Amino acid sequence: MRSKIPDDYLVRLLRRCYTTPGCFTGRLCARNSGVRSPSTLSAWRNLEQQRDISLPIGSQYRAYQTYHSNSQNVDLYKTTSNLAQETQNPQFDAAVTRNNGNQPRIAVIGGGITGLATAYYLTKEVPRAKITLYEGNKRLGGWLQSKSVEVENGTVLLEQGPRTLRHASPSGMLTLRLVEELGLQDEMLITPKNSAAAMNRFIYYPDHLVKMPGPGQDLYQMLWTVLREPAFKGIIPGILFEVRRPGRHTSSDSRDPDDESIASFLERRLGSSAPIDNLVSAVIHGIYAGDVYRLSAASLMPEAYAREEIYGGFVAAIGNFVKQGKTGSVLRKDHALLNEMRGKVSLDMKTRMQNASVYSFKGGISTLPEALESSLRANPNVTIELGKKVESLVYGGKTNTINVGSLQYDRVISTISAPATSSILSISSPISSLSQIPFVTVMVVNLYFNDPNILPEQGFGYLIPRSIPFEQNPECALGVVFDSDSLRGQDTAPGTKVTVMLGGHWWDDFTTNPDADEAISMARAVLKRHLNIDEQPHAVNATLQKNCIPQYTVGHKARLKDAHHRLMSEFGGKLAVAGSSYTGVGMNDCIRAARDLAKEVAADENVTGLESFVQPQQWVLI
């Protein structure tokens, strides 16, 4: 006799059973209910040792000041009884029954890397769903723009936005798995760890290139550089005496204990502003094009910020790890993803990436969104609407659906910027926590020279700190990438290729931005002053990437916590958001957010995509 229980119910129940640690624990215990064998005992001990530690951050933590000295690990695993209660939840039954035999309609707004990845993962996690992807422009890919240019002796590839990917993180491993799923292994180009690009990274201070200490360098050479170069002023005493400085909850100052700027945080830990102005600001320019005195430490340095919260400082944290035989800590969700990806990324890919620093593709970084687009267009359940800008989202409370224009959807996922999302919500009052997230504009100038030996140094490039004299950087440059060194194999013509990045937070108060010709002149002036390159480039390209990088300023987490509650209240968990505005600005971050959200939609959860901002951070010692 055929079961009357819907197939989806059984599949979902089995999936939850095999992905719920509590259920795994139950199976492990039941395997030998009498006398446990040595192998079972060993497995049990391993499971116990891998249990993670819940470390509430911010105001919730203050009751845990003596956490590691006298409290027990918090067991966050669900039990089998929890699972039974969950599967008996009427809402769970109703959700499964409601969708049985129907095709859920899902709209994805935005065709950048997040939108494409979201639609792709939805086709995997909810294969029956009818998915419509809306993109206001005539092309997909967002900020990922690769351009091939004909030159005298062949072609060169110019990247007008991001150019390489890193794999050495949980999110990076997820992207590697995506590369495999899309069949792009043969298109990959890898920069090895022992290359000049990986080993030689520079900052410009105050009037020359300074090589940053890094792997592969002689210890005495690094020490000599740190002692000799003014760029490293304050760094040695800052580290030596860091352990003596009080944590933020024992300090008498008036700074918000739950968040502060990166500059405020590190100056307090290191006892000097010099390392922040000379070193940290340069790194922040390279990643976020932002102001180290405005960006959030809690959002952009979560591990370091948590270590001070829990242990009192960096050195104290390291000492605690050593005592426990650990090397550090990682967010529980990252630990889980890393373990999952270790089993999914192929051995061949792992072997290939073992000595990799960064990677991209023969046809440029646009290869990735193009492959996602091809996969989506081949799926009969996916519709791509180019040149169709969504003007409004209206929630129908009675039908529990959202109208996009005249069309009705069971779910909508917005991957456009937070301010753009806020502007299309048809609600009584705007969600200011979304609309007020600031962005910066970056001018990307690519220059190609016929001479292959024009650079004074080989390496990845250099970044420019906020502290160099104005006369050394009147163009407001953020940094220069030596593209010819950082990734080889994309060009058929010999020569030198560099990219100059201008603007970022330096242009916040500008009423107008330079045009392409002005930007090229500015970039050439930077190269002449810093690198003594005065030759005429044989190919140039200037791209104004307006409002391209969101700024996670102080209070970012609190604002998104508010946004979560507002979205849940106004749209009942049927509208979710993902993208660089929220949980990370990198490509790996965006792909991770897309995949996480698709899985939550598959579980028929009412979500906003911002749940991580209302939950305490949980760390695992590794």
Tab-separated table of C-alpha atoms in Angstrom, residues 68-471:
chain	number	residue	atom	x	y	z
A	68	HIS	CA	37.119	29.593	30.033
A	69	SER	CA	38.140	29.404	33.662
A	70	ASN	CA	35.112	27.735	35.194
A	71	SER	CA	32.283	27.085	32.748
A	72	GLN	CA	31.465	24.005	30.715
A	73	ASN	CA	31.189	23.825	26.957
A	74	VAL	CA	27.709	24.620	25.745
A	75	ASP	CA	26.153	21.755	23.807
A	76	LEU	CA	24.371	23.248	20.829
A	77	TYR	CA	23.434	19.991	19.145
A	78	LYS	CA	19.828	19.069	18.615
A	79	THR	CA	18.702	15.831	20.192
A	80	THR	CA	16.537	13.205	18.579
A	81	SER	CA	13.604	14.381	20.690
A	82	ASN	CA	14.117	17.900	19.314
A	83	LEU	CA	13.962	16.440	15.814
A	84	ALA	CA	10.779	14.570	16.604
A	85	GLN	CA	9.150	17.764	17.882
A	86	GLU	CA	10.319	19.622	14.788
A	87	THR	CA	8.906	17.086	12.358
A	88	GLN	CA	5.603	17.145	14.243
A	89	ASN	CA	5.391	20.934	13.918
A	90	PRO	CA	2.062	21.770	12.171
A	91	GLN	CA	3.741	24.550	10.210
A	92	PHE	CA	6.289	22.049	8.871
A	93	ASP	CA	3.500	19.664	7.818
A	94	ALA	CA	1.488	22.476	6.253
A	95	ALA	CA	4.459	23.790	4.308
A	96	VAL	CA	5.203	20.371	2.819
A	97	THR	CA	1.565	19.692	1.987
A	98	ARG	CA	1.051	23.154	0.494
A	99	ASN	CA	3.919	22.791	-1.986
A	100	ASN	CA	3.278	19.140	-2.853
A	101	GLY	CA	2.534	18.890	-6.547
A	102	ASN	CA	3.035	22.618	-7.153
A	103	GLN	CA	5.937	24.581	-8.545
A	104	PRO	CA	7.037	27.363	-6.199
A	105	ARG	CA	7.621	30.665	-8.001
A	106	ILE	CA	10.785	32.481	-6.953
A	107	ALA	CA	12.089	35.825	-8.193
A	108	VAL	CA	15.759	36.758	-7.928
A	109	ILE	CA	16.478	40.462	-8.341
A	110	GLY	CA	19.934	41.315	-9.640
A	111	GLY	CA	22.167	39.524	-12.130
A	112	GLY	CA	25.553	40.052	-10.523
A	113	ILE	CA	27.572	37.201	-9.067
A	114	THR	CA	25.251	36.904	-6.045
A	115	GLY	CA	22.085	36.825	-8.123
A	116	LEU	CA	23.479	34.314	-10.598
A	117	ALA	CA	24.781	32.067	-7.819
A	118	THR	CA	21.478	32.334	-5.938
A	119	ALA	CA	19.489	31.258	-8.985
A	120	TYR	CA	21.985	28.462	-9.659
A	121	TYR	CA	21.817	27.053	-6.140
A	122	LEU	CA	18.025	27.328	-6.146
A	123	THR	CA	17.951	25.055	-9.205
A	124	LYS	CA	19.926	22.509	-7.173
A	125	GLU	CA	18.120	22.862	-3.846
A	126	VAL	CA	14.570	23.463	-5.149
A	127	PRO	CA	14.662	21.792	-8.579
A	128	ARG	CA	10.881	22.064	-9.112
A	129	ALA	CA	10.813	25.831	-8.581
A	130	LYS	CA	10.098	28.252	-11.415
A	131	ILE	CA	12.802	30.899	-11.110
A	132	THR	CA	12.840	34.318	-12.738
A	133	LEU	CA	16.022	36.400	-12.599
A	134	TYR	CA	15.620	40.146	-13.162
A	135	GLU	CA	18.549	42.320	-14.238
A	136	GLY	CA	18.135	46.018	-14.971
A	137	ASN	CA	21.114	46.165	-17.336
A	138	LYS	CA	21.582	44.471	-20.685
A	139	ARG	CA	24.358	42.214	-19.375
A	140	LEU	CA	24.869	39.856	-16.455
A	141	GLY	CA	27.864	39.630	-14.163
A	142	GLY	CA	27.688	42.909	-12.260
A	143	TRP	CA	31.126	44.196	-11.283
A	144	LEU	CA	32.900	41.211	-12.877
A	145	GLN	CA	33.992	42.617	-16.225
A	146	SER	CA	36.824	41.149	-18.304
A	147	LYS	CA	37.786	42.868	-21.546
A	148	SER	CA	40.090	41.497	-24.240
A	149	VAL	CA	41.985	44.190	-26.165
A	150	GLU	CA	43.926	43.815	-29.412
A	151	VAL	CA	47.476	45.195	-29.272
A	152	GLU	CA	50.419	45.127	-31.654
A	153	ASN	CA	51.638	41.588	-30.942
A	154	GLY	CA	48.476	39.865	-29.766
A	155	THR	CA	45.801	40.428	-27.151
A	156	VAL	CA	45.772	41.464	-23.502
A	157	LEU	CA	42.999	40.885	-21.005
A	158	LEU	CA	41.962	43.827	-18.836
A	159	GLU	CA	39.960	43.340	-15.644
A	160	GLN	CA	37.650	46.261	-14.870
A	161	GLY	CA	36.729	44.965	-11.431
A	162	PRO	CA	37.806	42.019	-9.258
A	163	ARG	CA	40.497	39.878	-10.878
A	164	THR	CA	41.501	36.896	-8.728
A	165	LEU	CA	40.039	34.490	-6.186
A	166	ARG	CA	41.471	32.977	-3.023
A	167	HIS	CA	40.633	29.438	-1.999
A	168	ALA	CA	42.132	29.184	1.503
A	169	SER	CA	38.904	29.727	3.447
A	170	PRO	CA	35.623	27.841	3.906
A	171	SER	CA	33.868	30.174	1.462
A	172	GLY	CA	36.808	29.845	-0.908
A	173	MET	CA	36.445	26.062	-0.853
A	174	LEU	CA	32.756	26.458	-1.703
A	175	THR	CA	33.705	28.520	-4.753
A	176	LEU	CA	36.182	25.816	-5.790
A	177	ARG	CA	33.369	23.288	-5.630
A	178	LEU	CA	31.232	25.587	-7.769
A	179	VAL	CA	34.073	25.823	-10.303
A	180	GLU	CA	34.088	22.018	-10.472
A	181	GLU	CA	30.312	21.799	-10.839
A	182	LEU	CA	30.470	24.227	-13.755
A	183	GLY	CA	33.288	22.246	-15.396
A	184	LEU	CA	35.794	25.108	-15.374
A	185	GLN	CA	38.828	23.175	-14.130
A	186	ASP	CA	40.619	23.356	-17.479
A	187	GLU	CA	40.045	27.114	-17.647
A	188	MET	CA	41.805	27.837	-14.359
A	189	LEU	CA	45.060	29.758	-14.072
A	190	ILE	CA	46.941	29.524	-10.783
A	191	THR	CA	49.535	31.774	-9.185
A	192	PRO	CA	51.713	29.543	-6.956
A	193	LYS	CA	52.712	30.400	-3.405
A	194	ASN	CA	56.389	30.547	-4.337
A	195	SER	CA	55.861	33.085	-7.127
A	196	ALA	CA	57.075	36.667	-6.923
A	197	ALA	CA	53.458	37.830	-6.829
A	198	ALA	CA	52.700	35.740	-3.746
A	199	MET	CA	55.926	36.524	-1.895
A	200	ASN	CA	56.455	40.178	-2.784
A	201	ARG	CA	53.809	42.627	-1.638
A	202	PHE	CA	54.527	46.266	-1.036
A	203	ILE	CA	53.201	49.465	0.454
A	204	TYR	CA	54.318	52.902	-0.642
A	205	TYR	CA	55.623	54.911	2.330
A	206	PRO	CA	56.573	57.702	2.605
A	207	ASP	CA	58.217	58.060	-0.828
A	208	HIS	CA	59.311	54.541	-1.851
A	209	LEU	CA	58.166	50.932	-2.043
A	210	VAL	CA	58.452	48.958	1.198
A	211	LYS	CA	58.370	45.172	1.030
A	212	MET	CA	55.982	43.642	3.532
A	213	PRO	CA	57.212	40.720	5.678
A	214	GLY	CA	55.803	37.459	4.453
A	215	PRO	CA	56.330	33.768	3.743
A	216	GLY	CA	59.536	32.671	2.078
A	217	GLN	CA	61.560	35.578	3.419
A	218	ASP	CA	64.642	35.318	5.593
A	219	LEU	CA	63.844	36.000	9.263
A	220	TYR	CA	66.769	38.372	9.732
A	221	GLN	CA	65.876	40.212	6.557
A	222	MET	CA	62.312	40.711	7.762
A	223	LEU	CA	63.482	41.907	11.179
A	224	TRP	CA	65.920	44.331	9.577
A	225	THR	CA	63.139	45.728	7.375
A	226	VAL	CA	60.814	46.216	10.345
A	227	LEU	CA	63.533	47.965	12.362
A	228	ARG	CA	64.788	50.135	9.512
A	229	GLU	CA	61.662	51.241	7.660
A	230	PRO	CA	59.585	54.130	9.131
A	231	ALA	CA	56.436	52.384	7.870
A	232	PHE	CA	56.736	49.885	10.744
A	233	LYS	CA	57.046	52.501	13.477
A	234	GLY	CA	55.338	51.360	16.669
A	235	ILE	CA	54.670	47.802	15.555
A	236	ILE	CA	57.276	46.006	17.728
A	237	PRO	CA	56.463	47.755	21.040
A	238	GLY	CA	52.799	47.496	20.144
A	239	ILE	CA	53.016	43.707	19.958
A	240	LEU	CA	55.395	43.292	22.911
A	241	PHE	CA	53.223	45.262	25.330
A	242	GLU	CA	49.798	44.320	23.941
A	243	VAL	CA	49.245	41.808	26.728
A	244	ARG	CA	49.372	44.594	29.342
A	245	ARG	CA	46.619	46.673	27.792
A	246	PRO	CA	43.099	46.313	29.197
A	247	GLY	CA	40.213	44.930	27.182
A	248	ARG	CA	37.358	47.157	26.155
A	249	HIS	CA	35.094	46.073	29.012
A	250	THR	CA	37.708	46.917	31.625
A	251	SER	CA	38.587	50.248	30.045
A	252	SER	CA	37.187	53.488	31.423
A	253	ASP	CA	36.654	55.113	28.017
A	254	SER	CA	33.227	55.794	26.558
A	255	ARG	CA	33.497	53.782	23.346
A	256	ASP	CA	30.658	51.446	22.423
A	257	PRO	CA	31.694	48.025	23.797
A	258	ASP	CA	29.803	46.215	21.034
A	259	ASP	CA	31.507	47.948	18.110
A	260	GLU	CA	34.105	50.556	17.254
A	261	SER	CA	36.206	51.532	14.290
A	262	ILE	CA	39.120	49.382	13.198
A	263	ALA	CA	41.459	52.278	13.997
A	264	SER	CA	40.031	52.712	17.498
A	265	PHE	CA	40.234	48.992	18.218
A	266	LEU	CA	43.798	48.454	17.006
A	267	GLU	CA	45.119	51.686	18.465
A	268	ARG	CA	43.794	50.576	21.842
A	269	ARG	CA	45.414	47.155	21.492
A	270	LEU	CA	48.749	48.376	20.073
A	271	GLY	CA	49.021	51.630	22.000
A	272	SER	CA	49.837	53.749	18.948
A	273	SER	CA	48.140	55.106	15.839
A	274	ALA	CA	51.274	54.751	13.686
A	275	PRO	CA	50.743	51.086	12.666
A	276	ILE	CA	47.131	51.870	11.796
A	277	ASP	CA	47.935	54.912	9.675
A	278	ASN	CA	50.990	53.408	7.959
A	279	LEU	CA	50.046	49.739	7.517
A	280	VAL	CA	46.456	48.858	8.336
A	281	SER	CA	44.962	51.747	6.365
A	282	ALA	CA	46.815	50.526	3.261
A	283	VAL	CA	45.357	47.026	3.599
A	284	ILE	CA	41.879	48.472	4.107
A	285	HIS	CA	42.344	50.588	0.970
A	286	GLY	CA	43.144	47.443	-0.987
A	287	ILE	CA	40.148	45.431	0.199
A	288	TYR	CA	37.389	47.928	0.946
A	289	ALA	CA	38.659	51.233	-0.520
A	290	GLY	CA	37.502	52.531	2.850
A	291	ASP	CA	38.453	54.669	5.819
A	292	VAL	CA	39.995	52.707	8.686
A	293	TYR	CA	38.610	55.329	11.083
A	294	ARG	CA	35.014	54.645	10.025
A	295	LEU	CA	34.842	50.937	9.235
A	296	SER	CA	33.563	48.479	11.846
A	297	ALA	CA	35.989	46.282	13.763
A	298	ALA	CA	33.197	43.938	14.870
A	299	SER	CA	32.102	43.350	11.262
A	300	LEU	CA	35.431	43.283	9.416
A	301	MET	CA	37.710	41.825	12.118
A	302	PRO	CA	35.269	39.515	13.923
A	303	GLU	CA	37.834	36.964	15.082
A	304	ALA	CA	40.251	39.532	16.510
A	305	TYR	CA	37.384	41.437	18.098
A	306	ALA	CA	36.011	38.274	19.678
A	307	ARG	CA	39.434	37.257	20.990
A	308	GLU	CA	39.691	40.493	22.917
A	309	GLU	CA	36.141	40.002	24.196
A	310	ILE	CA	36.823	36.496	25.431
A	311	TYR	CA	40.488	36.487	26.412
A	312	GLY	CA	41.293	40.157	26.930
A	313	GLY	CA	43.751	40.492	24.052
A	314	PHE	CA	45.617	38.873	21.173
A	315	VAL	CA	48.613	37.527	23.093
A	316	ALA	CA	46.381	36.166	25.857
A	317	ALA	CA	44.259	34.394	23.249
A	318	ILE	CA	47.302	32.749	21.674
A	319	GLY	CA	48.503	31.624	25.101
A	320	ASN	CA	45.117	30.082	25.816
A	321	PHE	CA	45.123	28.237	22.507
A	322	VAL	CA	48.594	26.827	23.208
A	323	LYS	CA	47.515	25.600	26.652
A	324	GLN	CA	44.609	23.715	25.094
A	325	GLY	CA	46.690	22.335	22.252
A	326	LYS	CA	44.776	24.393	19.688
A	327	THR	CA	45.937	26.691	16.919
A	328	GLY	CA	43.065	29.170	16.895
A	329	SER	CA	39.331	29.595	16.551
A	330	VAL	CA	36.856	29.738	13.704
A	331	LEU	CA	33.155	30.469	13.465
A	332	ARG	CA	31.083	27.347	13.914
A	333	LYS	CA	29.272	27.841	10.590
A	334	ASP	CA	32.628	28.188	8.801
A	335	HIS	CA	33.933	25.063	10.503
A	336	ALA	CA	30.876	23.121	9.353
A	337	LEU	CA	31.193	24.387	5.780
A	338	LEU	CA	34.893	23.557	5.643
A	339	ASN	CA	34.243	19.999	6.795
A	340	GLU	CA	31.480	19.661	4.212
A	341	MET	CA	33.619	20.978	1.371
A	342	ARG	CA	36.522	18.713	2.290
A	343	GLY	CA	34.278	15.835	1.329
A	344	LYS	CA	32.956	17.435	-1.854
A	345	VAL	CA	35.929	19.140	-3.500
A	346	SER	CA	37.710	16.503	-5.567
A	347	LEU	CA	41.110	15.128	-4.628
A	348	ASP	CA	42.452	16.320	-7.965
A	349	MET	CA	41.360	19.886	-7.229
A	350	LYS	CA	42.772	19.767	-3.693
A	351	THR	CA	46.106	18.541	-5.027
A	352	ARG	CA	46.141	21.190	-7.703
A	353	MET	CA	45.408	24.005	-5.244
A	354	GLN	CA	47.807	22.808	-2.557
A	355	ASN	CA	50.495	25.249	-3.669
A	356	ALA	CA	48.164	27.968	-4.979
A	357	SER	CA	48.095	31.552	-3.776
A	358	VAL	CA	45.320	32.938	-6.001
A	359	TYR	CA	43.587	31.817	-9.178
A	360	SER	CA	41.444	33.068	-12.024
A	361	PHE	CA	40.597	31.885	-15.535
A	362	LYS	CA	42.124	32.066	-19.002
A	363	GLY	CA	39.266	34.243	-20.195
A	364	GLY	CA	39.273	36.398	-17.075
A	365	ILE	CA	37.108	36.497	-13.990
A	366	SER	CA	34.001	36.929	-16.201
A	367	THR	CA	34.343	33.236	-17.009
A	368	LEU	CA	32.575	32.419	-13.741
A	369	PRO	CA	29.381	34.482	-14.240
A	370	GLU	CA	29.278	33.446	-17.898
A	371	ALA	CA	29.323	29.773	-16.900
A	372	LEU	CA	26.560	30.381	-14.357
A	373	GLU	CA	24.511	32.147	-17.018
A	374	SER	CA	24.957	29.233	-19.436
A	375	SER	CA	23.844	26.766	-16.770
A	376	LEU	CA	20.754	28.813	-15.978
A	377	ARG	CA	19.772	29.329	-19.618
A	378	ALA	CA	19.945	25.571	-20.157
A	379	ASN	CA	17.394	25.013	-17.378
A	380	PRO	CA	13.756	25.121	-18.595
A	381	ASN	CA	12.588	26.266	-15.153
A	382	VAL	CA	14.680	29.451	-15.288
A	383	THR	CA	13.739	32.687	-17.044
A	384	ILE	CA	16.254	35.533	-17.353
A	385	GLU	CA	14.837	39.017	-17.877
A	386	LEU	CA	17.534	41.434	-19.040
A	387	GLY	CA	16.943	45.187	-19.137
A	388	LYS	CA	14.004	44.877	-16.745
A	389	LYS	CA	14.479	46.933	-13.625
A	390	VAL	CA	12.181	45.987	-10.772
A	391	GLU	CA	10.362	49.115	-9.598
A	392	SER	CA	8.390	47.818	-6.611
A	393	LEU	CA	7.800	44.864	-4.310
A	394	VAL	CA	4.347	44.562	-2.761
A	395	TYR	CA	3.561	41.980	-0.091
A	396	GLY	CA	0.143	40.360	-0.158
A	397	GLY	CA	-0.453	39.336	3.427
A	398	LYS	CA	-3.569	37.297	2.649
A	399	THR	CA	-1.937	35.296	-0.118
A	400	ASN	CA	1.491	35.289	1.577
A	401	THR	CA	3.075	36.193	-1.757
A	402	ILE	CA	4.996	39.143	-3.195
A	403	ASN	CA	4.069	41.009	-6.344
A	404	VAL	CA	6.860	42.022	-8.704
A	405	GLY	CA	4.987	44.310	-11.040
A	406	SER	CA	1.954	42.326	-12.145
A	407	LEU	CA	3.502	38.931	-11.382
A	408	GLN	CA	3.085	37.021	-8.126
A	409	TYR	CA	5.878	35.068	-6.423
A	410	ASP	CA	6.065	32.798	-3.401
A	411	ARG	CA	9.547	34.109	-2.639
A	412	VAL	CA	11.666	37.054	-3.667
A	413	ILE	CA	15.418	37.289	-3.117
A	414	SER	CA	16.992	40.684	-3.695
A	415	THR	CA	20.706	40.706	-4.477
A	416	ILE	CA	20.939	44.340	-5.539
A	417	SER	CA	22.465	46.846	-3.115
A	418	ALA	CA	20.811	47.522	0.227
A	419	PRO	CA	19.811	51.119	-0.669
A	420	ALA	CA	18.423	49.951	-4.027
A	421	THR	CA	16.446	47.206	-2.289
A	422	SER	CA	15.048	49.673	0.236
A	423	SER	CA	13.928	52.000	-2.562
A	424	ILE	CA	11.636	49.409	-4.195
A	425	LEU	CA	9.845	48.231	-1.052
A	426	SER	CA	6.204	49.293	-1.028
A	427	ILE	CA	5.849	49.777	2.722
A	428	SER	CA	4.594	52.559	4.974
A	429	SER	CA	8.028	53.754	6.095
A	430	PRO	CA	11.457	53.095	4.546
A	431	ILE	CA	13.932	50.732	6.180
A	432	SER	CA	16.611	53.274	7.010
A	433	SER	CA	19.022	50.587	8.196
A	434	LEU	CA	19.183	49.447	4.556
A	435	SER	CA	18.973	52.780	2.773
A	436	GLN	CA	21.738	54.346	4.869
A	437	ILE	CA	24.473	51.784	4.141
A	438	PRO	CA	27.160	53.882	2.422
A	439	PHE	CA	29.097	52.929	-0.713
A	440	VAL	CA	32.308	54.167	-2.299
A	441	THR	CA	33.202	54.710	-5.937
A	442	VAL	CA	36.426	53.410	-7.486
A	443	MET	CA	38.003	54.381	-10.785
A	444	VAL	CA	39.842	51.401	-12.289
A	445	VAL	CA	42.521	52.329	-14.829
A	446	ASN	CA	44.229	49.560	-16.840
A	447	LEU	CA	47.481	50.330	-18.651
A	448	TYR	CA	49.484	48.072	-20.965
A	449	PHE	CA	53.100	48.754	-21.998
A	450	ASN	CA	55.047	46.876	-24.674
A	451	ASP	CA	58.157	46.705	-22.494
A	452	PRO	CA	58.010	43.506	-20.374
A	453	ASN	CA	60.645	44.810	-17.940
A	454	ILE	CA	59.268	48.221	-17.084
A	455	LEU	CA	58.494	47.552	-13.405
A	456	PRO	CA	61.217	48.243	-10.814
A	457	GLU	CA	60.082	45.281	-8.692
A	458	GLN	CA	58.361	41.972	-9.288
A	459	GLY	CA	55.368	41.257	-7.103
A	460	PHE	CA	51.624	41.525	-6.653
A	461	GLY	CA	51.695	45.310	-6.477
A	462	TYR	CA	51.531	47.944	-3.771
A	463	LEU	CA	48.975	49.688	-1.573
A	464	ILE	CA	48.991	53.283	-0.422
A	465	PRO	CA	48.302	54.210	3.227
A	466	ARG	CA	46.460	57.285	4.408
A	467	SER	CA	49.586	58.681	6.065
A	468	ILE	CA	51.757	59.476	3.044
A	469	PRO	CA	52.196	63.195	2.281
A	470	PHE	CA	49.636	64.773	-0.043
A	471	GLU	CA	52.297	65.671	-2.578
